[in-house]
């Protein structure tokens, strides 16, 4: 359903790639989680898929069609196939438009429906996202954050997409509400056979929604593989450090890994492995690991791939 092949992206005016040779593959009906610290390039990847940011190198394929820097018919194909759900539902809701009108608007962008047909489609979509029918006449300010995100999800589903890009879909919600929205997203995926690319800095969100995970650091994928295996036995030191920052996911731990230094941005990307200055197995920490400061590790291995010269051992 989605393939990124060796995609590099740089913003105009910059001389560095904020997304650096990223490859991603998601089968129809599967859910891939893209995790990483803030600024690692996750949202840029999503924006490139829907044509909001142009790709400098590499290709983007959606449902079998090359949509790299799409225009015209290719862009229409993307719009018919892919929808996004953002962190902030307010961004996609007009404050003076009722829920019913907002959902109806999203339906009619791509589908010729009007009158009773449109009304019943709006009712069906509200029901699908777990909102009572009487909500059609409500305004966004009358809704809770979770209800607003449900309206945003209904709008995303209105054009009948196959692929949803979920960019931090629960980050703006109270913890108690996050679970209900995640539950809804998981049910919708199963019921409608949707494909998900879920972006989050929160590993719990990814673990709940996704069967596969790709970990991004400073614009490149450092580790990718089956979610269960990666959460239980990460092989990249960066993934291990991320997991360690979430004690409830880490399971049995021996020693706490502390990431040295702040995440830098792409303009300060060091040579070699971009993580080596912060890595507990980097040349500053382990003698003999000088290679990490010189040679960019390639992402290798299937189905569990890691880009590290000295990966963590596979447990027996
Ligand atoms: P994430 O979603 O992982 O937090 P982003 O994709 O938003 O990361 O950003 C990746 C990098 O690109 C950051 O260093 C950010 O500052 C930079 N960036 C994002 N949007 C723009 C833009 N419109 N122009 C220039 N730089 C940008
Ligand atoms: Mg982001």
XYZ file of C-alpha atoms and ligand atoms in Angstrom:
344
model
C 0.000 0.000 0.000
C 2.902 2.347 0.708
C 6.522 2.219 -0.328
C 9.211 4.810 0.249
C 12.404 3.963 -1.543
C 15.579 5.786 -0.496
C 13.735 9.042 0.159
C 15.703 12.186 1.022
C 14.068 15.501 1.803
C 15.502 18.925 2.450
C 13.627 22.136 3.090
C 14.306 25.035 0.762
C 17.024 27.335 2.023
C 18.709 24.462 3.839
C 21.737 22.504 2.682
C 21.078 19.320 4.689
C 18.561 16.502 4.315
C 16.171 16.349 7.287
C 15.058 12.976 5.939
C 18.057 10.955 4.840
C 17.595 7.937 2.549
C 14.502 6.521 4.237
C 12.901 3.332 2.938
C 9.580 2.077 4.266
C 7.217 -0.634 3.095
C 3.675 -1.197 4.386
C 1.512 -4.053 3.125
C -2.211 -3.514 2.654
C -4.030 -3.818 5.972
C -0.843 -3.578 8.046
C 0.133 -0.905 10.560
C 3.650 0.480 10.739
C 4.739 2.726 13.577
C 7.306 5.449 12.990
C 8.895 6.492 16.270
C 11.645 8.867 17.249
C 12.358 12.009 19.191
C 10.865 15.329 18.232
C 12.668 16.764 15.194
C 13.785 13.391 13.843
C 11.796 13.911 10.625
C 8.644 11.846 11.182
C 6.111 14.491 10.140
C 8.243 15.441 7.157
C 7.946 11.846 5.919
C 4.141 12.024 6.229
C 3.978 15.381 4.463
C 6.061 14.050 1.575
C 3.665 11.118 1.087
C 0.699 13.444 0.526
C 2.725 15.897 -1.567
C 2.925 18.719 0.987
C 6.722 18.584 0.936
C 8.785 17.749 -2.108
C 11.133 14.810 -2.250
C 14.716 15.572 -3.330
C 15.741 11.990 -4.024
C 14.079 8.579 -4.043
C 10.487 7.590 -4.728
C 7.086 7.328 -3.053
C 4.635 4.676 -4.223
C 1.018 4.546 -3.026
C -1.205 1.576 -3.906
C 1.094 0.659 -6.782
C 1.379 4.124 -8.344
C 4.488 6.278 -8.274
C 3.382 9.505 -6.605
C 6.785 11.112 -6.036
C 6.264 14.899 -6.061
C 2.827 14.157 -7.510
C 0.898 16.571 -9.713
C -2.264 16.197 -11.756
C -3.605 12.640 -12.000
C -0.996 11.219 -9.601
C -1.897 13.825 -6.973
C -5.598 13.008 -7.440
C -4.719 9.332 -6.855
C -2.959 10.230 -3.582
C -5.896 12.344 -2.430
C -8.320 9.520 -3.177
C -6.225 6.953 -1.330
C -4.514 8.690 1.607
C -5.873 10.798 4.453
C -4.154 12.313 7.456
C -5.165 12.601 11.103
C -3.216 15.228 13.018
C -2.380 15.750 16.658
C -4.624 18.784 16.990
C -8.230 18.156 15.860
C -8.933 21.901 16.001
C -6.630 22.391 13.041
C -9.090 20.564 10.789
C -12.344 21.871 12.317
C -13.865 25.251 11.575
C -15.103 26.766 14.865
C -18.390 27.960 13.335
C -19.225 24.829 11.370
C -21.414 22.139 12.931
C -20.155 18.579 13.206
C -22.663 17.537 10.555
C -21.558 20.224 8.103
C -17.873 19.487 8.735
C -18.322 15.787 8.003
C -20.631 16.482 5.027
C -18.011 18.809 3.559
C -15.383 16.089 3.774
C -17.754 13.605 2.075
C -18.582 15.894 -0.855
C -14.955 16.714 -1.656
C -14.691 13.389 -3.416
C -18.181 11.901 -3.625
C -21.347 13.052 -5.347
C -23.888 12.851 -2.559
C -26.577 15.319 -1.524
C -29.877 15.532 0.353
C -30.971 12.432 2.210
C -28.107 10.355 0.794
C -25.543 12.769 2.210
C -27.397 12.983 5.521
C -27.395 9.240 5.985
C -23.709 9.019 5.027
C -22.892 11.640 7.677
C -24.932 9.659 10.222
C -23.097 6.464 9.240
C -19.687 8.138 9.671
C -20.607 9.573 13.095
C -21.768 6.134 14.185
C -18.539 4.616 12.857
C -16.447 6.873 15.114
C -18.713 6.297 18.118
C -20.474 9.665 18.223
C -24.246 9.895 18.885
C -26.406 11.018 15.939
C -27.547 14.144 17.814
C -23.993 15.520 17.558
C -24.660 16.657 13.953
C -25.912 20.015 15.246
C -23.085 20.610 17.708
C -20.226 23.042 17.310
C -16.583 22.156 18.083
C -16.575 24.250 21.303
C -19.375 22.038 22.662
C -17.215 18.920 22.322
C -14.464 17.417 24.442
C -10.988 16.925 22.979
C -11.659 13.237 22.402
C -14.974 13.955 20.658
C -13.271 16.535 18.429
C -10.622 13.988 17.457
C -13.448 11.552 16.593
C -14.931 14.187 14.269
C -11.500 14.660 12.685
C -11.298 10.881 12.181
C -14.799 10.841 10.631
C -13.678 13.563 8.211
C -10.563 11.576 7.339
C -12.691 8.485 6.632
C -15.270 10.413 4.573
C -13.409 10.136 1.235
C -13.059 6.359 1.811
C -9.238 6.241 1.986
C -7.200 3.050 2.067
C -4.221 4.479 3.943
C -4.339 6.703 7.023
C -1.332 8.696 8.162
C -1.803 9.218 11.891
C 0.575 11.935 13.084
C 0.633 11.889 16.908
C -3.125 11.130 16.862
C -3.577 11.121 20.636
C -0.820 13.484 21.783
C -3.200 16.375 22.468
C -5.611 14.254 24.540
C -5.859 13.520 28.261
C -4.296 10.188 29.149
C -7.707 8.759 30.100
C -9.132 9.660 26.672
C -6.091 8.484 24.696
C -6.979 4.830 25.278
C -10.533 5.204 23.940
C -9.330 6.929 20.764
C -6.572 4.327 20.254
C -9.164 1.623 20.721
C -11.373 3.267 18.083
C -8.455 3.512 15.640
C -7.635 -0.147 16.094
C -11.262 -1.206 15.588
C -11.588 0.950 12.479
C -8.458 -0.564 11.008
C -9.809 -4.054 11.477
C -13.361 -3.270 10.348
C -12.427 -1.263 7.256
C -9.223 -3.091 6.331
C -7.268 0.173 6.520
C -3.501 0.507 6.290
C -1.862 2.724 8.905
C 1.329 4.689 9.133
C 1.239 5.769 12.777
C 3.688 8.428 13.886
C 4.395 8.967 17.543
C 7.104 9.783 20.029
C 5.059 7.636 22.459
C 6.057 3.984 22.233
C 2.908 2.877 24.052
C 0.786 4.293 21.217
C 2.849 2.437 18.636
C 2.826 -0.793 20.583
C -0.952 -0.668 20.794
C -1.609 0.103 17.126
C 1.219 -1.387 15.118
C 2.568 -4.760 14.095
C 5.816 -3.297 12.773
C 7.989 -0.425 13.947
C 10.619 1.795 12.341
C 12.784 3.924 14.620
C 14.002 7.274 13.284
C 16.870 9.318 14.613
C 18.095 12.516 12.985
C 16.420 11.762 9.665
C 17.308 8.132 9.172
C 15.906 4.769 10.199
C 18.109 3.142 12.778
C 16.104 -0.021 13.388
C 12.974 -1.626 11.926
C 11.139 -4.859 12.500
C 8.259 -6.730 14.131
C 6.904 -4.682 17.070
C 6.900 -7.473 19.651
C 10.472 -8.440 18.929
C 11.767 -4.885 18.884
C 10.103 -3.933 22.137
C 11.320 -7.109 23.830
C 14.825 -7.117 22.388
C 15.940 -3.899 20.683
C 19.238 -4.190 18.811
C 20.037 -0.514 18.298
C 21.332 1.488 21.265
C 19.032 4.360 20.305
C 15.929 2.125 20.433
C 17.081 0.716 23.760
C 17.477 4.243 25.124
C 14.010 5.255 23.878
C 12.491 2.175 25.494
C 14.330 2.890 28.673
C 12.703 6.311 28.846
C 9.370 4.460 29.142
C 9.871 2.254 32.220
C 6.475 0.540 31.903
C 7.492 -0.855 28.522
C 11.059 -1.741 29.326
C 10.314 -4.924 31.231
C 13.344 -6.460 32.902
C 16.073 -3.861 33.083
C 19.532 -4.024 34.496
C 21.142 -0.637 34.115
C 19.520 2.608 33.088
C 20.796 3.948 29.773
C 21.116 7.701 29.786
C 21.308 9.487 26.463
C 24.223 11.868 26.624
C 23.547 15.277 25.133
C 20.482 16.671 23.390
C 19.155 15.442 20.105
C 20.932 17.634 17.579
C 19.311 18.757 14.360
C 20.223 17.793 10.846
C 22.488 20.812 10.366
C 24.717 19.445 13.137
C 24.628 15.827 12.014
C 28.049 14.362 12.792
C 29.920 12.167 10.301
C 29.620 8.396 10.640
C 26.629 7.181 12.627
C 24.475 10.237 13.436
C 23.885 8.824 16.938
C 27.512 8.132 17.844
C 28.015 11.201 20.078
C 25.109 10.139 22.307
C 25.568 6.388 22.041
C 26.498 4.300 25.105
C 28.517 2.126 22.710
C 29.975 5.084 20.786
C 33.696 5.813 20.393
C 33.676 8.168 23.377
C 32.349 5.389 25.605
C 33.906 2.195 24.258
C 37.499 1.796 23.108
C 37.870 0.390 19.630
C 34.568 1.830 18.356
C 36.233 4.639 16.340
C 34.574 3.306 13.208
C 31.213 4.750 14.388
C 32.539 8.296 13.961
C 33.649 7.654 10.404
C 31.461 5.144 8.638
C 27.675 5.442 8.230
C 26.187 2.057 9.175
C 23.758 0.573 6.671
C 20.352 -0.744 7.698
C 20.621 -4.502 7.286
C 18.714 -7.643 8.257
C 15.213 -8.993 7.658
C 12.620 -8.973 9.065
C 14.461 -7.211 11.913
C 16.904 -4.638 10.521
C 19.445 -2.575 12.407
C 21.856 0.169 11.333
C 24.680 -0.177 13.824
C 28.320 -1.346 13.701
C 28.063 -2.789 17.216
C 24.409 -3.775 17.766
C 23.073 -5.216 21.000
C 23.261 -8.977 21.115
C 20.312 -11.123 20.087
C 19.072 -12.791 23.296
C 19.027 -16.629 23.347
P 9.168 15.288 13.877
O 7.809 15.171 13.271
O 9.885 13.980 13.987
O 9.141 16.005 15.192
P 9.697 17.118 11.672
O 9.526 16.292 10.452
O 8.582 18.024 12.033
O 10.094 16.181 12.911
O 11.017 18.013 11.522
C 12.259 17.464 11.114
C 13.261 18.593 10.969
O 12.884 19.446 9.901
C 13.375 19.484 12.201
O 14.734 19.812 12.403
C 12.576 20.699 11.851
O 13.059 21.838 12.502
C 12.766 20.793 10.338
N 11.578 21.386 9.679
C 10.308 20.982 9.797
N 9.479 21.712 9.024
C 10.266 22.628 8.400
C 10.018 23.668 7.446
N 8.784 23.914 6.992
N 11.091 24.384 7.019
C 12.341 24.126 7.465
N 12.635 23.159 8.348
C 11.629 22.414 8.813
Mg 5.979 15.721 14.081
